[in-house]
Amino acid sequence: MTDQPRPAGQTIGLAVPIPEPYGSELQDWRRSFGDPLADAIPAHITLLPPTVITDAERAGVYEHLDKVAARFAPFRVHLRGTATFLPVSPVVFVALAQGISACERLSDAIRTGPLEVELSFPYHPHVTVAHHVSEEAMDNAFDTLAGYDAGFDVSAFSLYEHGDDGYWRRERDFVLTGEAARV
């Protein structure tokens, strides 16, 4: 039995984009900390890490994502303060104070069917502000944004494609049209 190579495809990721003015603000901060990927990666909360899909799989993936979006109601995200994944990973991020469970449930639903992937680390929604930088720059990012505070409503998640130039581009939004849970 020979291993057949997987057909070439496009690398996608799914995320909650950080709306303006916060998206540009956090990207500017990331750039100021010397993160080499600051210009290539828009500010976001990852729902599905980089995953390769083929052209033949694309329609099924879109159908799956439309169904997921139809099951989820819009929700609120509140970003507040900083945290880090050290010593496991050299990342400083802005933490979610609200919206964690909604992101977790949405990510879990996305990572089924044609997008079933095994994560390298447990899912933890966050907004990266420093990665691939010196320890001093990480400390600076952690301290500088410790008082960061912003809130926004999430009404959709987005599919991003990774270009040959190394940049991630937002290609399609999936609007959350489910009903809010009754309390």
mmCIF file of N, CA, C and O in Angstrom, residues 32-100:
data_model
loop_
_atom_site.group_PDB
_atom_site.id
_atom_site.type_symbol
_atom_site.label_atom_id
_atom_site.label_comp_id
_atom_site.label_asym_id
_atom_site.label_seq_id
_atom_site.Cartn_x
_atom_site.Cartn_y
_atom_site.Cartn_z
ATOM 1 N N SER A 32 4.288 47.776 16.843
ATOM 2 C CA SER A 32 5.188 48.553 17.699
ATOM 3 C C SER A 32 6.040 47.666 18.602
ATOM 4 O O SER A 32 7.129 48.069 19.009
ATOM 5 N N PHE A 33 5.550 46.457 18.896
ATOM 6 C CA PHE A 33 6.321 45.526 19.729
ATOM 7 C C PHE A 33 7.334 44.729 18.907
ATOM 8 O O PHE A 33 8.061 43.894 19.449
ATOM 9 N N GLY A 34 7.374 44.986 17.595
ATOM 10 C CA GLY A 34 8.357 44.341 16.724
ATOM 11 C C GLY A 34 7.939 42.983 16.194
ATOM 12 O O GLY A 34 8.770 42.239 15.663
ATOM 13 N N ASP A 35 6.654 42.644 16.293
ATOM 14 C CA ASP A 35 6.190 41.347 15.799
ATOM 15 C C ASP A 35 6.296 41.325 14.276
ATOM 16 O O ASP A 35 5.681 42.142 13.590
ATOM 17 N N PRO A 36 7.075 40.389 13.711
ATOM 18 C CA PRO A 36 7.283 40.364 12.263
ATOM 19 C C PRO A 36 6.028 40.007 11.470
ATOM 20 O O PRO A 36 5.983 40.240 10.262
ATOM 21 N N LEU A 37 4.997 39.486 12.124
ATOM 22 C CA LEU A 37 3.771 39.120 11.414
ATOM 23 C C LEU A 37 2.652 40.151 11.582
ATOM 24 O O LEU A 37 1.528 39.922 11.135
ATOM 25 N N ALA A 38 2.965 41.274 12.195
ATOM 26 C CA ALA A 38 1.937 42.283 12.486
ATOM 27 C C ALA A 38 1.190 42.746 11.240
ATOM 28 O O ALA A 38 -0.024 42.961 11.295
ATOM 29 N N ASP A 39 1.877 42.898 10.131
ATOM 30 C CA ASP A 39 1.211 43.374 8.918
ATOM 31 C C ASP A 39 0.517 42.253 8.150
ATOM 32 O O ASP A 39 -0.370 42.501 7.348
ATOM 33 N N ALA A 40 0.932 41.017 8.379
ATOM 34 C CA ALA A 40 0.407 39.883 7.619
ATOM 35 C C ALA A 40 -0.848 39.275 8.224
ATOM 36 O O ALA A 40 -1.577 38.563 7.545
ATOM 37 N N ILE A 41 -1.094 39.565 9.506
ATOM 38 C CA ILE A 41 -2.213 38.931 10.205
ATOM 39 C C ILE A 41 -3.102 40.007 10.829
ATOM 40 O O ILE A 41 -2.709 40.652 11.794
ATOM 41 N N PRO A 42 -4.316 40.204 10.292
ATOM 42 C CA PRO A 42 -5.231 41.164 10.911
ATOM 43 C C PRO A 42 -5.597 40.720 12.334
ATOM 44 O O PRO A 42 -5.615 39.524 12.632
ATOM 45 N N ALA A 43 -5.890 41.682 13.197
ATOM 46 C CA ALA A 43 -6.289 41.371 14.577
ATOM 47 C C ALA A 43 -7.567 40.518 14.550
ATOM 48 O O ALA A 43 -8.525 40.847 13.839
ATOM 49 N N HIS A 44 -7.547 39.429 15.336
ATOM 50 C CA HIS A 44 -8.648 38.473 15.279
ATOM 51 C C HIS A 44 -8.655 37.576 16.512
ATOM 52 O O HIS A 44 -7.688 37.522 17.255
ATOM 53 N N ILE A 45 -9.758 36.844 16.660
ATOM 54 C CA ILE A 45 -9.873 35.751 17.622
ATOM 55 C C ILE A 45 -10.002 34.482 16.789
ATOM 56 O O ILE A 45 -11.002 34.303 16.075
ATOM 57 N N THR A 46 -9.024 33.603 16.839
ATOM 58 C CA THR A 46 -9.044 32.387 16.036
ATOM 59 C C THR A 46 -10.169 31.454 16.474
ATOM 60 O O THR A 46 -10.380 31.235 17.663
ATOM 61 N N LEU A 47 -10.865 30.903 15.482
ATOM 62 C CA LEU A 47 -11.865 29.857 15.718
ATOM 63 C C LEU A 47 -11.399 28.525 15.142
ATOM 64 O O LEU A 47 -11.705 27.468 15.686
ATOM 65 N N LEU A 48 -10.682 28.577 14.018
ATOM 66 C CA LEU A 48 -10.097 27.401 13.376
ATOM 67 C C LEU A 48 -8.697 27.783 12.940
ATOM 68 O O LEU A 48 -8.524 28.723 12.171
ATOM 69 N N PRO A 49 -7.678 27.056 13.427
ATOM 70 C CA PRO A 49 -6.304 27.384 13.036
ATOM 71 C C PRO A 49 -6.072 27.069 11.558
ATOM 72 O O PRO A 49 -6.923 26.452 10.908
ATOM 73 N N PRO A 50 -4.934 27.479 11.012
ATOM 74 C CA PRO A 50 -4.651 27.223 9.594
ATOM 75 C C PRO A 50 -4.915 25.766 9.219
ATOM 76 O O PRO A 50 -4.419 24.840 9.861
ATOM 77 N N THR A 51 -5.744 25.606 8.179
ATOM 78 C CA THR A 51 -6.200 24.293 7.721
ATOM 79 C C THR A 51 -6.216 24.304 6.201
ATOM 80 O O THR A 51 -6.695 25.266 5.598
ATOM 81 N N VAL A 52 -5.728 23.246 5.586
ATOM 82 C CA VAL A 52 -5.702 23.167 4.126
ATOM 83 C C VAL A 52 -6.982 22.508 3.627
ATOM 84 O O VAL A 52 -7.378 21.444 4.122
ATOM 85 N N ILE A 53 -7.628 23.156 2.650
ATOM 86 C CA ILE A 53 -8.770 22.555 1.961
ATOM 87 C C ILE A 53 -8.481 22.601 0.465
ATOM 88 O O ILE A 53 -7.761 23.474 -0.015
ATOM 89 N N THR A 54 -9.038 21.650 -0.252
ATOM 90 C CA THR A 54 -8.867 21.619 -1.705
ATOM 91 C C THR A 54 -10.026 22.365 -2.355
ATOM 92 O O THR A 54 -11.062 22.622 -1.718
ATOM 93 N N ASP A 55 -9.884 22.676 -3.628
ATOM 94 C CA ASP A 55 -10.978 23.316 -4.368
ATOM 95 C C ASP A 55 -12.216 22.427 -4.356
ATOM 96 O O ASP A 55 -13.337 22.923 -4.253
ATOM 97 N N ALA A 56 -12.014 21.113 -4.426
ATOM 98 C CA ALA A 56 -13.138 20.176 -4.428
ATOM 99 C C ALA A 56 -13.876 20.183 -3.088
ATOM 100 O O ALA A 56 -15.077 19.904 -3.040
ATOM 101 N N GLU A 57 -13.185 20.506 -2.007
ATOM 102 C CA GLU A 57 -13.798 20.528 -0.675
ATOM 103 C C GLU A 57 -14.479 21.856 -0.347
ATOM 104 O O GLU A 57 -15.286 21.936 0.577
ATOM 105 N N ARG A 58 -14.143 22.899 -1.076
ATOM 106 C CA ARG A 58 -14.586 24.261 -0.735
ATOM 107 C C ARG A 58 -16.097 24.386 -0.603
ATOM 108 O O ARG A 58 -16.588 24.943 0.387
ATOM 109 N N ALA A 59 -16.863 23.885 -1.564
ATOM 110 C CA ALA A 59 -18.326 24.031 -1.513
ATOM 111 C C ALA A 59 -18.887 23.362 -0.265
ATOM 112 O O ALA A 59 -19.761 23.924 0.408
ATOM 113 N N GLY A 60 -18.395 22.178 0.072
ATOM 114 C CA GLY A 60 -18.858 21.482 1.275
ATOM 115 C C GLY A 60 -18.487 22.220 2.547
ATOM 116 O O GLY A 60 -19.262 22.250 3.511
ATOM 117 N N VAL A 61 -17.307 22.829 2.553
ATOM 118 C CA VAL A 61 -16.872 23.616 3.707
ATOM 119 C C VAL A 61 -17.781 24.834 3.870
ATOM 120 O O VAL A 61 -18.250 25.128 4.978
ATOM 121 N N TYR A 62 -18.077 25.530 2.779
ATOM 122 C CA TYR A 62 -18.950 26.698 2.857
ATOM 123 C C TYR A 62 -20.354 26.308 3.338
ATOM 124 O O TYR A 62 -20.951 27.007 4.156
ATOM 125 N N GLU A 63 -20.867 25.184 2.841
ATOM 126 C CA GLU A 63 -22.183 24.714 3.266
ATOM 127 C C GLU A 63 -22.170 24.410 4.770
ATOM 128 O O GLU A 63 -23.097 24.795 5.493
ATOM 129 N N HIS A 64 -21.126 23.759 5.233
ATOM 130 C CA HIS A 64 -20.968 23.461 6.662
ATOM 131 C C HIS A 64 -20.952 24.750 7.479
ATOM 132 O O HIS A 64 -21.646 24.863 8.498
ATOM 133 N N LEU A 65 -20.188 25.740 7.037
ATOM 134 C CA LEU A 65 -20.066 26.994 7.785
ATOM 135 C C LEU A 65 -21.366 27.791 7.775
ATOM 136 O O LEU A 65 -21.707 28.428 8.776
ATOM 137 N N ASP A 66 -22.103 27.746 6.666
ATOM 138 C CA ASP A 66 -23.421 28.393 6.629
ATOM 139 C C ASP A 66 -24.345 27.773 7.673
ATOM 140 O O ASP A 66 -25.075 28.480 8.376
ATOM 141 N N LYS A 67 -24.320 26.437 7.788
ATOM 142 C CA LYS A 67 -25.172 25.750 8.768
ATOM 143 C C LYS A 67 -24.747 26.086 10.195
ATOM 144 O O LYS A 67 -25.602 26.280 11.067
ATOM 145 N N VAL A 68 -23.442 26.149 10.442
ATOM 146 C CA VAL A 68 -22.956 26.514 11.777
ATOM 147 C C VAL A 68 -23.423 27.931 12.121
ATOM 148 O O VAL A 68 -23.959 28.171 13.207
ATOM 149 N N ALA A 69 -23.228 28.867 11.204
ATOM 150 C CA ALA A 69 -23.608 30.263 11.462
ATOM 151 C C ALA A 69 -25.103 30.396 11.748
ATOM 152 O O ALA A 69 -25.512 31.223 12.572
ATOM 153 N N ALA A 70 -25.916 29.569 11.111
ATOM 154 C CA ALA A 70 -27.370 29.626 11.311
ATOM 155 C C ALA A 70 -27.780 29.145 12.703
ATOM 156 O O ALA A 70 -28.880 29.454 13.163
ATOM 157 N N ARG A 71 -26.903 28.409 13.374
ATOM 158 C CA ARG A 71 -27.216 27.874 14.710
ATOM 159 C C ARG A 71 -26.819 28.818 15.834
ATOM 160 O O ARG A 71 -27.220 28.603 16.985
ATOM 161 N N PHE A 72 -26.029 29.847 15.540
ATOM 162 C CA PHE A 72 -25.479 30.703 16.594
ATOM 163 C C PHE A 72 -26.019 32.119 16.494
ATOM 164 O O PHE A 72 -26.080 32.699 15.416
ATOM 165 N N ALA A 73 -26.362 32.661 17.656
ATOM 166 C CA ALA A 73 -26.829 34.042 17.748
ATOM 167 C C ALA A 73 -25.631 34.977 17.905
ATOM 168 O O ALA A 73 -24.564 34.559 18.383
ATOM 169 N N PRO A 74 -25.781 36.237 17.511
ATOM 170 C CA PRO A 74 -24.732 37.216 17.799
ATOM 171 C C PRO A 74 -24.438 37.248 19.296
ATOM 172 O O PRO A 74 -25.296 36.900 20.118
ATOM 173 N N PHE A 75 -23.232 37.662 19.644
ATOM 174 C CA PHE A 75 -22.819 37.706 21.044
ATOM 175 C C PHE A 75 -21.861 38.869 21.272
ATOM 176 O O PHE A 75 -21.385 39.496 20.336
ATOM 177 N N ARG A 76 -21.608 39.154 22.513
ATOM 178 C CA ARG A 76 -20.754 40.277 22.920
ATOM 179 C C ARG A 76 -19.382 39.748 23.303
ATOM 180 O O ARG A 76 -19.252 38.722 23.961
ATOM 181 N N VAL A 77 -18.345 40.491 22.893
ATOM 182 C CA VAL A 77 -16.970 40.227 23.320
ATOM 183 C C VAL A 77 -16.476 41.457 24.064
ATOM 184 O O VAL A 77 -16.685 42.586 23.623
ATOM 185 N N HIS A 78 -15.845 41.203 25.193
ATOM 186 C CA HIS A 78 -15.207 42.267 25.958
ATOM 187 C C HIS A 78 -13.749 41.871 26.121
ATOM 188 O O HIS A 78 -13.444 40.836 26.723
ATOM 189 N N LEU A 79 -12.857 42.671 25.544
ATOM 190 C CA LEU A 79 -11.416 42.451 25.676
ATOM 191 C C LEU A 79 -10.928 43.255 26.870
ATOM 192 O O LEU A 79 -11.264 44.442 27.001
ATOM 193 N N ARG A 80 -10.123 42.603 27.730
ATOM 194 C CA ARG A 80 -9.625 43.334 28.886
ATOM 195 C C ARG A 80 -8.314 42.714 29.382
ATOM 196 O O ARG A 80 -8.259 41.523 29.689
ATOM 197 N N GLY A 81 -7.291 43.540 29.434
ATOM 198 C CA GLY A 81 -6.018 43.129 30.013
ATOM 199 C C GLY A 81 -5.216 42.194 29.136
ATOM 200 O O GLY A 81 -5.596 41.871 28.014
ATOM 201 N N THR A 82 -4.066 41.774 29.669
ATOM 202 C CA THR A 82 -3.153 40.905 28.939
ATOM 203 C C THR A 82 -2.893 39.616 29.700
ATOM 204 O O THR A 82 -3.122 39.535 30.906
ATOM 205 N N ALA A 83 -2.399 38.652 28.966
ATOM 206 C CA ALA A 83 -1.972 37.368 29.532
ATOM 207 C C ALA A 83 -0.934 36.794 28.574
ATOM 208 O O ALA A 83 -0.641 37.385 27.530
ATOM 209 N N THR A 84 -0.395 35.641 28.935
ATOM 210 C CA THR A 84 0.623 35.018 28.106
ATOM 211 C C THR A 84 0.469 33.508 28.145
ATOM 212 O O THR A 84 -0.118 32.964 29.090
ATOM 213 N N PHE A 85 1.004 32.850 27.127
ATOM 214 C CA PHE A 85 1.022 31.395 27.095
ATOM 215 C C PHE A 85 2.365 30.838 27.559
ATOM 216 O O PHE A 85 2.614 29.646 27.461
ATOM 217 N N LEU A 86 3.244 31.708 28.068
ATOM 218 C CA LEU A 86 4.529 31.220 28.580
ATOM 219 C C LEU A 86 4.290 30.263 29.734
ATOM 220 O O LEU A 86 3.337 30.460 30.487
ATOM 221 N N PRO A 87 5.067 29.247 29.923
ATOM 222 C CA PRO A 87 6.278 28.883 29.187
ATOM 223 C C PRO A 87 6.013 27.985 27.983
ATOM 224 O O PRO A 87 6.926 27.621 27.262
ATOM 225 N N VAL A 88 4.724 27.658 27.719
ATOM 226 C CA VAL A 88 4.400 26.751 26.622
ATOM 227 C C VAL A 88 4.667 27.383 25.258
ATOM 228 O O VAL A 88 5.213 26.749 24.369
ATOM 229 N N SER A 89 4.296 28.647 25.108
ATOM 230 C CA SER A 89 4.457 29.336 23.834
ATOM 231 C C SER A 89 4.751 30.813 24.099
ATOM 232 O O SER A 89 4.095 31.424 24.942
ATOM 233 N N PRO A 90 5.717 31.394 23.385
ATOM 234 C CA PRO A 90 6.081 32.802 23.617
ATOM 235 C C PRO A 90 5.106 33.778 22.963
ATOM 236 O O PRO A 90 5.397 34.393 21.945
ATOM 237 N N VAL A 91 3.944 33.907 23.573
ATOM 238 C CA VAL A 91 2.871 34.757 23.045
ATOM 239 C C VAL A 91 2.324 35.624 24.172
ATOM 240 O O VAL A 91 2.095 35.137 25.274
ATOM 241 N N VAL A 92 2.120 36.908 23.867
ATOM 242 C CA VAL A 92 1.373 37.801 24.751
ATOM 243 C C VAL A 92 0.084 38.124 24.015
ATOM 244 O O VAL A 92 0.089 38.365 22.802
ATOM 245 N N PHE A 93 -1.024 38.120 24.752
ATOM 246 C CA PHE A 93 -2.311 38.374 24.111
ATOM 247 C C PHE A 93 -3.192 39.235 24.986
ATOM 248 O O PHE A 93 -2.983 39.345 26.191
ATOM 249 N N VAL A 94 -4.189 39.854 24.334
ATOM 250 C CA VAL A 94 -5.255 40.547 25.042
ATOM 251 C C VAL A 94 -6.311 39.485 25.331
ATOM 252 O O VAL A 94 -6.689 38.694 24.449
ATOM 253 N N ALA A 95 -6.759 39.453 26.565
ATOM 254 C CA ALA A 95 -7.669 38.411 27.034
ATOM 255 C C ALA A 95 -9.131 38.790 26.813
ATOM 256 O O ALA A 95 -9.475 39.974 26.734
ATOM 257 N N LEU A 96 -9.971 37.790 26.729
ATOM 258 C CA LEU A 96 -11.413 37.995 26.679
ATOM 259 C C LEU A 96 -11.952 37.929 28.105
ATOM 260 O O LEU A 96 -11.691 36.968 28.828
ATOM 261 N N ALA A 97 -12.698 38.957 28.489
ATOM 262 C CA ALA A 97 -13.381 38.970 29.773
ATOM 263 C C ALA A 97 -14.840 38.551 29.588
ATOM 264 O O ALA A 97 -15.495 38.152 30.541
ATOM 265 N N GLN A 98 -15.324 38.645 28.350
ATOM 266 C CA GLN A 98 -16.689 38.236 28.011
ATOM 267 C C GLN A 98 -16.647 37.662 26.602
ATOM 268 O O GLN A 98 -15.906 38.152 25.744
ATOM 269 N N GLY A 99 -17.436 36.622 26.364
ATOM 270 C CA GLY A 99 -17.500 36.016 25.034
ATOM 271 C C GLY A 99 -16.693 34.731 24.920
ATOM 272 O O GLY A 99 -16.656 34.113 23.861
ATOM 273 N N ILE A 100 -16.051 34.324 26.008
ATOM 274 C CA ILE A 100 -15.213 33.117 25.977
ATOM 275 C C ILE A 100 -16.039 31.893 25.603
ATOM 276 O O ILE A 100 -15.700 31.160 24.671
#
